[in-house]
Coordinates of C-alpha atoms in Angstrom, one line a residue:
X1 CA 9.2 0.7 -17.8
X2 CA 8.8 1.2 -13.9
X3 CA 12.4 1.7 -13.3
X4 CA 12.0 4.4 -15.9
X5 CA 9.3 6.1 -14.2
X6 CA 10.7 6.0 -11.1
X7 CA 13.9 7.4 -12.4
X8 CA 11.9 10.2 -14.0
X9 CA 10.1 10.4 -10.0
X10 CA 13.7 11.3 -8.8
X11 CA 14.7 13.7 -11.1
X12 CA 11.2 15.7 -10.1
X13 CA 11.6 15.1 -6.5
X14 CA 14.9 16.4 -6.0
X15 CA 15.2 19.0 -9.0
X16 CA 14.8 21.8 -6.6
X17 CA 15.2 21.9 -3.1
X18 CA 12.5 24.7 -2.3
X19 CA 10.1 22.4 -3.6
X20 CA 7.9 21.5 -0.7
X21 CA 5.6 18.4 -0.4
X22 CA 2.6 20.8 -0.9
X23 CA 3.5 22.2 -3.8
X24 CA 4.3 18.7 -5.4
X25 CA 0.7 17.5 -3.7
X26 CA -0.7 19.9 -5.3
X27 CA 0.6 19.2 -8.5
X28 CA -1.1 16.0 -8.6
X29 CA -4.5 14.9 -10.3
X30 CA -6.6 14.4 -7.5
X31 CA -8.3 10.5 -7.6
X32 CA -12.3 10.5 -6.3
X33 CA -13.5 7.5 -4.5
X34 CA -14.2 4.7 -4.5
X35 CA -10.4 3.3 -5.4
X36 CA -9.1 -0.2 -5.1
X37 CA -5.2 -0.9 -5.8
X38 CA -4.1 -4.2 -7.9
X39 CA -2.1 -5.4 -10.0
X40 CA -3.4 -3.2 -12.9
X41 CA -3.0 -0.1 -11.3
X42 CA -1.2 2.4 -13.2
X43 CA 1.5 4.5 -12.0
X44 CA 0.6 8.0 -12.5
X45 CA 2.5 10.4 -14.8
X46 CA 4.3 12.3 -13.7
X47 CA 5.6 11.0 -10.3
X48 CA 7.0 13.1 -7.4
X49 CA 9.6 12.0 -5.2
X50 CA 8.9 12.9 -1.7
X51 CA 12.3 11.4 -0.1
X52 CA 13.3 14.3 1.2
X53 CA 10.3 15.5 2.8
X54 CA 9.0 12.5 5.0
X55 CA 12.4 10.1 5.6
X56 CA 12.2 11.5 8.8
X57 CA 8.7 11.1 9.1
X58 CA 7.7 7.1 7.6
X59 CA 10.2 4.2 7.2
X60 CA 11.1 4.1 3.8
X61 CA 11.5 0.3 3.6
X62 CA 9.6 -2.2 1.7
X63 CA 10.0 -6.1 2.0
X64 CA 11.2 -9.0 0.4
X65 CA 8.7 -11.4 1.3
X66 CA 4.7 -12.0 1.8
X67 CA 4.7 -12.6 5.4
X68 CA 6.4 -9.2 6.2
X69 CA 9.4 -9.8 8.2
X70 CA 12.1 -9.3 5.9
X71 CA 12.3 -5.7 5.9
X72 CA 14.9 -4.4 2.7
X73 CA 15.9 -0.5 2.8
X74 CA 18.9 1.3 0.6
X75 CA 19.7 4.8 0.6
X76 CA 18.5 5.0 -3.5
X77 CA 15.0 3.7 -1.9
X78 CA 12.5 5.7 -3.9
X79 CA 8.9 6.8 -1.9
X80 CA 6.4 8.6 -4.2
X81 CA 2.9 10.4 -4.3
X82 CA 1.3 7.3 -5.8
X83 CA -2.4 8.9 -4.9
X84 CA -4.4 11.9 -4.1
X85 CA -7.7 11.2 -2.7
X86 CA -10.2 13.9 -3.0
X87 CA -11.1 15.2 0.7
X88 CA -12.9 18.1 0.0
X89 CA -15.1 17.7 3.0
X90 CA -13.3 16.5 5.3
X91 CA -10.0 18.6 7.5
X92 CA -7.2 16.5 6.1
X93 CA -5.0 15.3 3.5
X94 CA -5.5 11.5 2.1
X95 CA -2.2 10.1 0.3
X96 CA -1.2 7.1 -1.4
X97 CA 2.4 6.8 -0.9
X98 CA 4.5 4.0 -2.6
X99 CA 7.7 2.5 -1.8
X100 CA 9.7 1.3 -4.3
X101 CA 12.9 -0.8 -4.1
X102 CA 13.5 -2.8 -7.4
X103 CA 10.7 -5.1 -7.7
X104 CA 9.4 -4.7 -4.4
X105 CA 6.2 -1.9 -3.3
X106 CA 5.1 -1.5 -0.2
X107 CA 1.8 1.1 0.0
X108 CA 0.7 3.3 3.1
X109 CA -2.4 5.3 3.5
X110 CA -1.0 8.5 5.0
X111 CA -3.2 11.4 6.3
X112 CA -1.8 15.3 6.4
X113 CA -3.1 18.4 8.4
X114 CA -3.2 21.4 6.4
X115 CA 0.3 22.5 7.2
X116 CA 1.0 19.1 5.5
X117 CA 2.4 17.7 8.6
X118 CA 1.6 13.7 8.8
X119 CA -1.7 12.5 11.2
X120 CA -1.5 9.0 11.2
X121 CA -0.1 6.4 8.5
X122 CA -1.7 2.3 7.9
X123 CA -0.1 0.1 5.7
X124 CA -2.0 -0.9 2.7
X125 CA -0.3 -3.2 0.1
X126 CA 2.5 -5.0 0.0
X127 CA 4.0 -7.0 -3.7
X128 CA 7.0 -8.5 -5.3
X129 CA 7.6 -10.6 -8.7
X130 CA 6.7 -14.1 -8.7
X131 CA 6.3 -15.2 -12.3
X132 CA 4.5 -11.1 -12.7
X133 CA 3.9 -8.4 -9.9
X134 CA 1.7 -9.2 -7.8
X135 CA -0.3 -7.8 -4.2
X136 CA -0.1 -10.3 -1.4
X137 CA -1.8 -7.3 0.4
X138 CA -3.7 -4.7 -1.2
X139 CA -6.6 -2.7 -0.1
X140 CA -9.8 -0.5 -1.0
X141 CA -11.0 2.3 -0.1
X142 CA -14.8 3.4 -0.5
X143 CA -16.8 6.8 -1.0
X144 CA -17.2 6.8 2.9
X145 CA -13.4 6.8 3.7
X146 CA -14.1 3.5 5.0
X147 CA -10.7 1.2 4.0
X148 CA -10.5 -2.3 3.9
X149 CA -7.0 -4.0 3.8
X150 CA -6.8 -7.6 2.4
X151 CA -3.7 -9.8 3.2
X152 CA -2.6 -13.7 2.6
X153 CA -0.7 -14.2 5.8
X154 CA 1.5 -17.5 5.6
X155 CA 1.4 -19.6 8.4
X156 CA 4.9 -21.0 8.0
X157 CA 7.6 -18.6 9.8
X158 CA 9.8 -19.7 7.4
X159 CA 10.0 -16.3 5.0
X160 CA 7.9 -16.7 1.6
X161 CA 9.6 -15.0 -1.0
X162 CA 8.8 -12.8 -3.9
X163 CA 10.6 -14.8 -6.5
X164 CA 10.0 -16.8 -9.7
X165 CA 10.8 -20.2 -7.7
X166 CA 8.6 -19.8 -4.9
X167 CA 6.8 -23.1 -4.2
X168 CA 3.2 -23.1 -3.1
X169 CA 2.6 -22.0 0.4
X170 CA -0.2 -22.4 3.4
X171 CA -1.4 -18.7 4.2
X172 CA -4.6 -17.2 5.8
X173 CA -6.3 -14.3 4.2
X174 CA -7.3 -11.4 7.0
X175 CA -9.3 -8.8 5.9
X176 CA -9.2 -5.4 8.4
X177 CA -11.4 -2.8 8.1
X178 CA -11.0 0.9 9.2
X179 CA -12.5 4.4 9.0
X180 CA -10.7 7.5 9.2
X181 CA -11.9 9.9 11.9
X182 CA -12.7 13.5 12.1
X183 CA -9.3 13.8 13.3
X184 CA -7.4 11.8 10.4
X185 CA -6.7 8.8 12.5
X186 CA -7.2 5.4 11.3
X187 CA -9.3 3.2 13.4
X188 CA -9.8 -0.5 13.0
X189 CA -13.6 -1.6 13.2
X190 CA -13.1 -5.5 12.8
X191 CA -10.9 -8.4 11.3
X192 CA -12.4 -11.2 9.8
X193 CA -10.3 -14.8 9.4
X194 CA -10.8 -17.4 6.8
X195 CA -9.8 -20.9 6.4
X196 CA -6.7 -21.1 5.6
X197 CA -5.4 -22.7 2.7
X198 CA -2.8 -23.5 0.0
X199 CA -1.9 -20.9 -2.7
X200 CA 0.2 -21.4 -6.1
X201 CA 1.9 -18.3 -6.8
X202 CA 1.5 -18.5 -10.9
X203 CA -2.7 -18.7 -9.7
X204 CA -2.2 -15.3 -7.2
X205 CA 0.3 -13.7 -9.6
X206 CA -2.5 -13.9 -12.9
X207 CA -3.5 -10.6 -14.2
X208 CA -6.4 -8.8 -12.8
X209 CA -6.7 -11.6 -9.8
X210 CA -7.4 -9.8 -6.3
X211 CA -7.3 -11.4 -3.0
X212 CA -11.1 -10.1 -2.5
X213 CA -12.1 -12.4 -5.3
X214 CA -11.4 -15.5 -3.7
X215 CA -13.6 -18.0 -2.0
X216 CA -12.6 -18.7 1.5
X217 CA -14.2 -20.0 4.0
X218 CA -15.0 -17.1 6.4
X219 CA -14.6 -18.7 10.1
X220 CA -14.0 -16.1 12.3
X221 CA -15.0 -12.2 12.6
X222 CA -13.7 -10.1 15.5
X223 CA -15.7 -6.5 16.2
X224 CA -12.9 -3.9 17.3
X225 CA -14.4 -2.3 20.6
X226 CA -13.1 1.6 20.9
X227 CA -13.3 3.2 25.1

């Protein structure tokens, strides 16, 4: 059903070539706050492929494992307007953009000025298919534009992959939190470590299971100082 939707994404996105990102933004249902991505989420309908407009702009890649080194990109890699945030008072543009490639997504907060050029990006989520889709790093963002990203690092460098016959793996859930500025920018406020320990990917990959549901053991948070 997602490749059919994303199929349908393409044909939108590159049906004209006048089309600008604006008008497609502004074609799209605009999502209030407070919003939180997992692995319910819905795919909005219908989808606009924005390829074309930022490939020079963002890295369309997306990766192939949960400790984000194994960066995959093709030239059929699809990017979409997964989100519109509703930013009414404020003087730019909040998108969710999604990057598809097969089974794997990789999310980024992008902000816009009004002449839709790109402010500043922050990578939300990241997921892949173990025995179901799931979000090894996924994020919320509340009513005061406040976002906070949530991410099971593993400690292993050898790569943990999104596939049905992963083992269970040591990782370390981060959680980051930012604001966006008057000016768009994301800035980081502080990072907070927990204990690290072993996760089964058939647990993580359950249905309505988010990484800030867990219970770690919170050992370390570290204030971000701005001069």
């Amino acid at each position: 059903m997602k490749s059919i939707l994303f199929l349908i994404a393409l044909l939108i996105g590159f049906s004209g070539e006048t089309t600008s990102l604006k008008n497609k933004v502004n074609k799209i249902e605009i999502t209030s706050l407070p919003f939180e991505i997992t692995n319910l989420t819905k795919y909005p309908t219908p989808l606009y492929a924005v390829n074309s407009e930022l490939a020079s702009e963002i890295s369309l890649h997306a990766y192939s494992d949960v400790n984000l080194k194994k960066r995959i990109k093709y030239d059929d890699t699809n990017c979409t307007v997964f989100r519109r945030f509703n930013t009414e008072s404020k003087n730019y543009i909040l998108l969710d953009l999604a990057i598809e490639i097969g089974e794997n997504e990789r999310h980024l907060l992008a902000t816009f000025n009004s002449n839709y050029q790109i402010i500043d990006t922050l990578d939300v989520a990241v997921g892949g298919s173990f025995d179901n889709f799931t979000f090894t790093k996924q994020y919320r963002l509340d009513s005061d534009f406040k976002a906070t990203v949530y991410w099971l690092k593993p400690l292993s460098e050898t790569p943990v992959y999104f596939r049905p016959d992963t083992p269970s793996f040591e990782a370390q859930r981060i959680d980051s939190h930012y604001h966006i500025d008057d000016n768009g920018k994301f800035i980081q406020d502080e990072e907070i470590l927990y204990k690290p320990q072993i996760y089964k990917p058939q647990e993580i990959s359950v249905d309505g299971k988010n990484i800030w549901g867990g219970k770690e053991e919170k050992i370390n948070r570290q204030s971000k100082t701005v001069f």
